[in-house]
């Protein structure tokens, strides 16, 4: 039987990295609402146009729109034996909407990383706008400083990774998303796993927390 898993954690806690590893190990898809929304914007769908207008105005996509997108994605055949949710639910309202819709989970894993470590991680991240490759000035530096190994493009610090933006995103996480730990803790689903250390070490700890 597959696993239905939610990955919680602050921005930069490593959810995307761990989701990719776990998806391969468990042979289930990762569902990232962020990726779905970005694809919808790129494809110019009706939902994409709605979301783009909201993002251009500095607003988040409303919960009902997120739930609509998520429900459609979870109904697809590759999700029948399980899936990993990355980036959703983001609020108590979204968690309650999932429960009301009869969408249940086997495990909720929270990757615990101190805020200071998050700031260091994200502040050191560099991306190539040309090909999308990601680096870190300390842990995964490019061979030549400021230059992408893959395509030779100039690396940039994303606005999202600027120190003041990271601190703001952490404040939002602590206010809106962290309460989900108590919500799922009361349902006996929550396991906290340290999100510091090696990538493989964290993956092993997540698997152990799920009894795998």
mmCIF file of C-alpha atoms in Angstrom:
data_model
loop_
_atom_site.group_PDB
_atom_site.id
_atom_site.type_symbol
_atom_site.label_atom_id
_atom_site.label_comp_id
_atom_site.label_asym_id
_atom_site.label_seq_id
_atom_site.Cartn_x
_atom_site.Cartn_y
_atom_site.Cartn_z
ATOM 1 C CA UNK A 1 0.000 0.000 0.000
ATOM 2 C CA UNK A 2 1.317 3.462 -0.878
ATOM 3 C CA UNK A 3 1.880 6.371 1.455
ATOM 4 C CA UNK A 4 -0.044 9.638 1.635
ATOM 5 C CA UNK A 5 2.380 12.121 3.108
ATOM 6 C CA UNK A 6 2.491 15.830 3.925
ATOM 7 C CA UNK A 7 5.893 17.517 4.202
ATOM 8 C CA UNK A 8 5.878 20.574 6.452
ATOM 9 C CA UNK A 9 8.741 22.972 7.074
ATOM 10 C CA UNK A 10 9.795 26.571 6.722
ATOM 11 C CA UNK A 11 10.809 27.948 3.312
ATOM 12 C CA UNK A 12 14.316 26.643 2.680
ATOM 13 C CA UNK A 13 13.952 23.706 5.098
ATOM 14 C CA UNK A 14 14.605 21.252 2.257
ATOM 15 C CA UNK A 15 11.060 20.068 1.525
ATOM 16 C CA UNK A 16 11.579 20.037 -2.250
ATOM 17 C CA UNK A 17 14.871 18.153 -1.978
ATOM 18 C CA UNK A 18 13.422 15.550 0.388
ATOM 19 C CA UNK A 19 10.221 15.234 -1.643
ATOM 20 C CA UNK A 20 12.278 14.322 -4.722
ATOM 21 C CA UNK A 21 14.248 11.665 -2.786
ATOM 22 C CA UNK A 22 11.153 10.198 -1.121
ATOM 23 C CA UNK A 23 9.211 10.180 -4.387
ATOM 24 C CA UNK A 24 11.897 7.964 -5.901
ATOM 25 C CA UNK A 25 12.187 5.675 -2.869
ATOM 26 C CA UNK A 26 8.426 5.233 -2.389
ATOM 27 C CA UNK A 27 7.523 5.348 -6.114
ATOM 28 C CA UNK A 28 4.806 7.970 -5.601
ATOM 29 C CA UNK A 29 4.456 11.450 -7.147
ATOM 30 C CA UNK A 30 5.247 14.723 -5.415
ATOM 31 C CA UNK A 31 2.447 17.261 -5.630
ATOM 32 C CA UNK A 32 3.741 20.818 -5.341
ATOM 33 C CA UNK A 33 1.006 23.415 -5.677
ATOM 34 C CA UNK A 34 3.699 25.984 -6.443
ATOM 35 C CA UNK A 35 4.825 23.951 -9.463
ATOM 36 C CA UNK A 36 1.227 23.366 -10.590
ATOM 37 C CA UNK A 37 0.473 27.104 -10.351
ATOM 38 C CA UNK A 38 3.673 28.063 -12.191
ATOM 39 C CA UNK A 39 2.830 25.575 -14.964
ATOM 40 C CA UNK A 40 -0.723 26.919 -15.205
ATOM 41 C CA UNK A 41 0.664 30.460 -15.569
ATOM 42 C CA UNK A 42 3.141 29.273 -18.206
ATOM 43 C CA UNK A 43 0.384 27.437 -20.127
ATOM 44 C CA UNK A 44 -1.904 30.482 -19.929
ATOM 45 C CA UNK A 45 -4.843 28.453 -18.583
ATOM 46 C CA UNK A 46 -7.881 30.156 -17.017
ATOM 47 C CA UNK A 47 -6.578 29.280 -13.537
ATOM 48 C CA UNK A 48 -3.103 30.423 -14.552
ATOM 49 C CA UNK A 49 -4.390 33.829 -15.629
ATOM 50 C CA UNK A 50 -6.271 34.219 -12.319
ATOM 51 C CA UNK A 51 -3.182 33.289 -10.319
ATOM 52 C CA UNK A 52 -0.883 35.557 -12.355
ATOM 53 C CA UNK A 53 -3.178 38.543 -11.724
ATOM 54 C CA UNK A 54 -3.123 37.795 -7.971
ATOM 55 C CA UNK A 55 0.656 37.328 -7.859
ATOM 56 C CA UNK A 56 1.222 40.528 -9.860
ATOM 57 C CA UNK A 57 -0.823 42.301 -7.188
ATOM 58 C CA UNK A 58 1.330 40.711 -4.447
ATOM 59 C CA UNK A 59 -1.485 38.435 -3.238
ATOM 60 C CA UNK A 60 -1.694 34.683 -2.568
ATOM 61 C CA UNK A 61 -4.002 32.374 -4.480
ATOM 62 C CA UNK A 62 -7.197 31.909 -2.381
ATOM 63 C CA UNK A 63 -7.763 28.636 -0.529
ATOM 64 C CA UNK A 64 -10.734 27.594 -2.693
ATOM 65 C CA UNK A 65 -8.625 27.892 -5.854
ATOM 66 C CA UNK A 66 -5.765 25.920 -4.268
ATOM 67 C CA UNK A 67 -8.213 23.208 -3.164
ATOM 68 C CA UNK A 68 -9.749 23.014 -6.651
ATOM 69 C CA UNK A 69 -6.325 22.576 -8.271
ATOM 70 C CA UNK A 70 -5.259 20.042 -5.640
ATOM 71 C CA UNK A 71 -8.431 17.950 -5.864
ATOM 72 C CA UNK A 72 -8.090 17.730 -9.655
ATOM 73 C CA UNK A 73 -4.441 16.661 -9.327
ATOM 74 C CA UNK A 74 -5.103 14.031 -6.631
ATOM 75 C CA UNK A 75 -7.852 12.490 -8.784
ATOM 76 C CA UNK A 76 -5.306 11.566 -11.466
ATOM 77 C CA UNK A 77 -4.325 7.908 -11.818
ATOM 78 C CA UNK A 78 -0.704 8.268 -10.659
ATOM 79 C CA UNK A 79 -1.916 9.366 -7.199
ATOM 80 C CA UNK A 80 -4.003 6.256 -6.566
ATOM 81 C CA UNK A 81 -1.262 4.485 -4.611
ATOM 82 C CA UNK A 82 -0.087 7.514 -2.687
ATOM 83 C CA UNK A 83 1.558 10.920 -3.006
ATOM 84 C CA UNK A 84 3.666 13.538 -1.237
ATOM 85 C CA UNK A 85 2.248 17.025 -0.684
ATOM 86 C CA UNK A 86 4.899 19.764 -0.703
ATOM 87 C CA UNK A 87 3.764 23.311 0.094
ATOM 88 C CA UNK A 88 0.158 22.491 0.908
ATOM 89 C CA UNK A 89 -1.707 22.714 3.208
ATOM 90 C CA UNK A 90 -0.228 26.107 4.076
ATOM 91 C CA UNK A 91 -2.917 27.233 6.519
ATOM 92 C CA UNK A 92 -5.366 25.724 9.027
ATOM 93 C CA UNK A 93 -8.208 26.630 6.652
ATOM 94 C CA UNK A 94 -6.591 24.522 3.902
ATOM 95 C CA UNK A 95 -6.031 21.599 6.310
ATOM 96 C CA UNK A 96 -9.674 21.742 7.390
ATOM 97 C CA UNK A 97 -10.811 21.903 3.739
ATOM 98 C CA UNK A 98 -8.766 18.777 2.925
ATOM 99 C CA UNK A 99 -10.279 16.921 5.868
ATOM 100 C CA UNK A 100 -13.797 18.056 4.908
ATOM 101 C CA UNK A 101 -13.187 16.771 1.367
ATOM 102 C CA UNK A 102 -12.326 13.349 2.815
ATOM 103 C CA UNK A 103 -8.644 13.593 1.866
ATOM 104 C CA UNK A 104 -6.732 11.796 4.605
ATOM 105 C CA UNK A 105 -3.036 11.195 5.241
ATOM 106 C CA UNK A 106 -0.848 8.479 6.739
ATOM 107 C CA UNK A 107 1.979 10.723 7.932
ATOM 108 C CA UNK A 108 2.804 14.404 8.404
ATOM 109 C CA UNK A 109 6.548 15.042 8.594
ATOM 110 C CA UNK A 110 7.833 18.416 9.789
ATOM 111 C CA UNK A 111 11.435 19.225 8.825
ATOM 112 C CA UNK A 112 12.843 21.244 11.722
ATOM 113 C CA UNK A 113 15.533 23.800 10.843
ATOM 114 C CA UNK A 114 16.476 26.843 13.001
ATOM 115 C CA UNK A 115 15.639 30.215 11.424
ATOM 116 C CA UNK A 116 19.321 31.257 11.419
ATOM 117 C CA UNK A 117 20.236 28.163 9.366
ATOM 118 C CA UNK A 118 17.381 28.938 6.934
ATOM 119 C CA UNK A 119 18.687 32.484 6.448
ATOM 120 C CA UNK A 120 22.221 31.179 5.806
ATOM 121 C CA UNK A 121 20.959 28.529 3.374
ATOM 122 C CA UNK A 122 18.766 30.810 1.311
ATOM 123 C CA UNK A 123 21.115 33.782 1.395
ATOM 124 C CA UNK A 124 23.823 31.577 -0.129
ATOM 125 C CA UNK A 125 21.615 30.148 -2.856
ATOM 126 C CA UNK A 126 22.300 31.189 -6.451
ATOM 127 C CA UNK A 127 20.236 30.260 -9.489
ATOM 128 C CA UNK A 128 20.796 30.381 -13.227
ATOM 129 C CA UNK A 129 17.862 32.227 -14.844
ATOM 130 C CA UNK A 130 18.788 30.717 -18.221
ATOM 131 C CA UNK A 131 18.604 26.976 -17.389
ATOM 132 C CA UNK A 132 17.238 26.855 -13.822
ATOM 133 C CA UNK A 133 20.297 25.179 -12.245
ATOM 134 C CA UNK A 134 20.673 25.877 -8.508
ATOM 135 C CA UNK A 135 23.897 26.333 -6.537
ATOM 136 C CA UNK A 136 24.989 27.359 -3.039
ATOM 137 C CA UNK A 137 28.092 29.444 -2.448
ATOM 138 C CA UNK A 138 29.137 27.188 0.456
ATOM 139 C CA UNK A 139 27.691 23.717 -0.110
ATOM 140 C CA UNK A 140 27.299 23.428 -3.917
ATOM 141 C CA UNK A 141 29.465 26.181 -5.438
ATOM 142 C CA UNK A 142 29.829 26.515 -9.211
ATOM 143 C CA UNK A 143 33.272 25.698 -10.654
ATOM 144 C CA UNK A 144 33.687 29.356 -11.587
ATOM 145 C CA UNK A 145 32.270 31.941 -9.185
ATOM 146 C CA UNK A 146 29.037 33.479 -10.469
ATOM 147 C CA UNK A 147 28.914 31.317 -13.615
ATOM 148 C CA UNK A 148 26.595 28.348 -14.267
ATOM 149 C CA UNK A 149 28.450 25.046 -14.861
ATOM 150 C CA UNK A 150 25.722 23.815 -17.199
ATOM 151 C CA UNK A 151 25.186 26.682 -19.617
ATOM 152 C CA UNK A 152 27.645 29.447 -18.720
ATOM 153 C CA UNK A 153 24.878 31.862 -17.703
ATOM 154 C CA UNK A 154 25.362 34.470 -14.964
ATOM 155 C CA UNK A 155 24.060 33.285 -11.559
ATOM 156 C CA UNK A 156 21.746 35.515 -9.540
ATOM 157 C CA UNK A 157 20.402 35.819 -5.996
ATOM 158 C CA UNK A 158 16.626 35.513 -6.364
ATOM 159 C CA UNK A 159 14.568 38.299 -4.768
ATOM 160 C CA UNK A 160 12.870 35.534 -2.722
ATOM 161 C CA UNK A 161 16.254 34.633 -1.200
ATOM 162 C CA UNK A 162 17.258 38.176 -0.166
ATOM 163 C CA UNK A 163 17.712 38.395 3.658
ATOM 164 C CA UNK A 164 14.787 40.754 4.327
ATOM 165 C CA UNK A 165 12.471 38.643 2.128
ATOM 166 C CA UNK A 166 13.551 35.419 3.869
ATOM 167 C CA UNK A 167 12.852 36.931 7.304
ATOM 168 C CA UNK A 168 9.425 38.071 6.105
ATOM 169 C CA UNK A 169 8.647 34.602 4.693
ATOM 170 C CA UNK A 170 9.717 32.989 7.980
ATOM 171 C CA UNK A 171 7.367 35.290 9.909
ATOM 172 C CA UNK A 172 4.494 34.236 7.635
ATOM 173 C CA UNK A 173 5.444 30.562 8.102
ATOM 174 C CA UNK A 174 5.486 30.817 11.907
ATOM 175 C CA UNK A 175 2.156 32.678 11.954
ATOM 176 C CA UNK A 176 0.192 30.745 9.328
ATOM 177 C CA UNK A 177 1.749 27.320 8.703
ATOM 178 C CA UNK A 178 3.417 26.289 11.965
ATOM 179 C CA UNK A 179 0.013 25.932 13.734
ATOM 180 C CA UNK A 180 -0.543 22.901 11.445
ATOM 181 C CA UNK A 181 1.938 20.987 13.623
ATOM 182 C CA UNK A 182 -0.474 21.181 16.559
ATOM 183 C CA UNK A 183 -3.443 20.385 14.273
ATOM 184 C CA UNK A 184 -1.870 17.179 12.947
ATOM 185 C CA UNK A 185 -0.217 16.387 16.289
ATOM 186 C CA UNK A 186 -3.678 16.109 17.857
ATOM 187 C CA UNK A 187 -4.580 13.609 15.129
ATOM 188 C CA UNK A 188 -1.526 11.486 15.939
ATOM 189 C CA UNK A 189 -0.011 12.003 12.480
ATOM 190 C CA UNK A 190 2.869 14.425 13.147
ATOM 191 C CA UNK A 191 6.525 13.411 13.339
ATOM 192 C CA UNK A 192 9.261 16.031 13.693
ATOM 193 C CA UNK A 193 12.561 15.276 11.938
ATOM 194 C CA UNK A 194 15.720 17.427 12.170
ATOM 195 C CA UNK A 195 16.260 19.051 8.763
ATOM 196 C CA UNK A 196 19.969 19.672 9.312
ATOM 197 C CA UNK A 197 22.729 17.254 8.309
ATOM 198 C CA UNK A 198 23.318 15.402 5.059
ATOM 199 C CA UNK A 199 20.506 15.048 2.522
ATOM 200 C CA UNK A 200 20.700 11.232 2.678
ATOM 201 C CA UNK A 201 20.776 11.316 6.478
ATOM 202 C CA UNK A 202 17.616 13.412 6.604
ATOM 203 C CA UNK A 203 15.907 11.085 4.098
ATOM 204 C CA UNK A 204 16.794 8.073 6.272
ATOM 205 C CA UNK A 205 15.385 9.852 9.341
ATOM 206 C CA UNK A 206 12.124 10.627 7.503
ATOM 207 C CA UNK A 207 11.797 6.992 6.377
ATOM 208 C CA UNK A 208 12.428 5.808 9.939
ATOM 209 C CA UNK A 209 9.811 8.251 11.287
ATOM 210 C CA UNK A 210 7.284 6.656 8.910
ATOM 211 C CA UNK A 211 8.322 3.154 9.994
ATOM 212 C CA UNK A 212 9.804 2.378 6.572
#
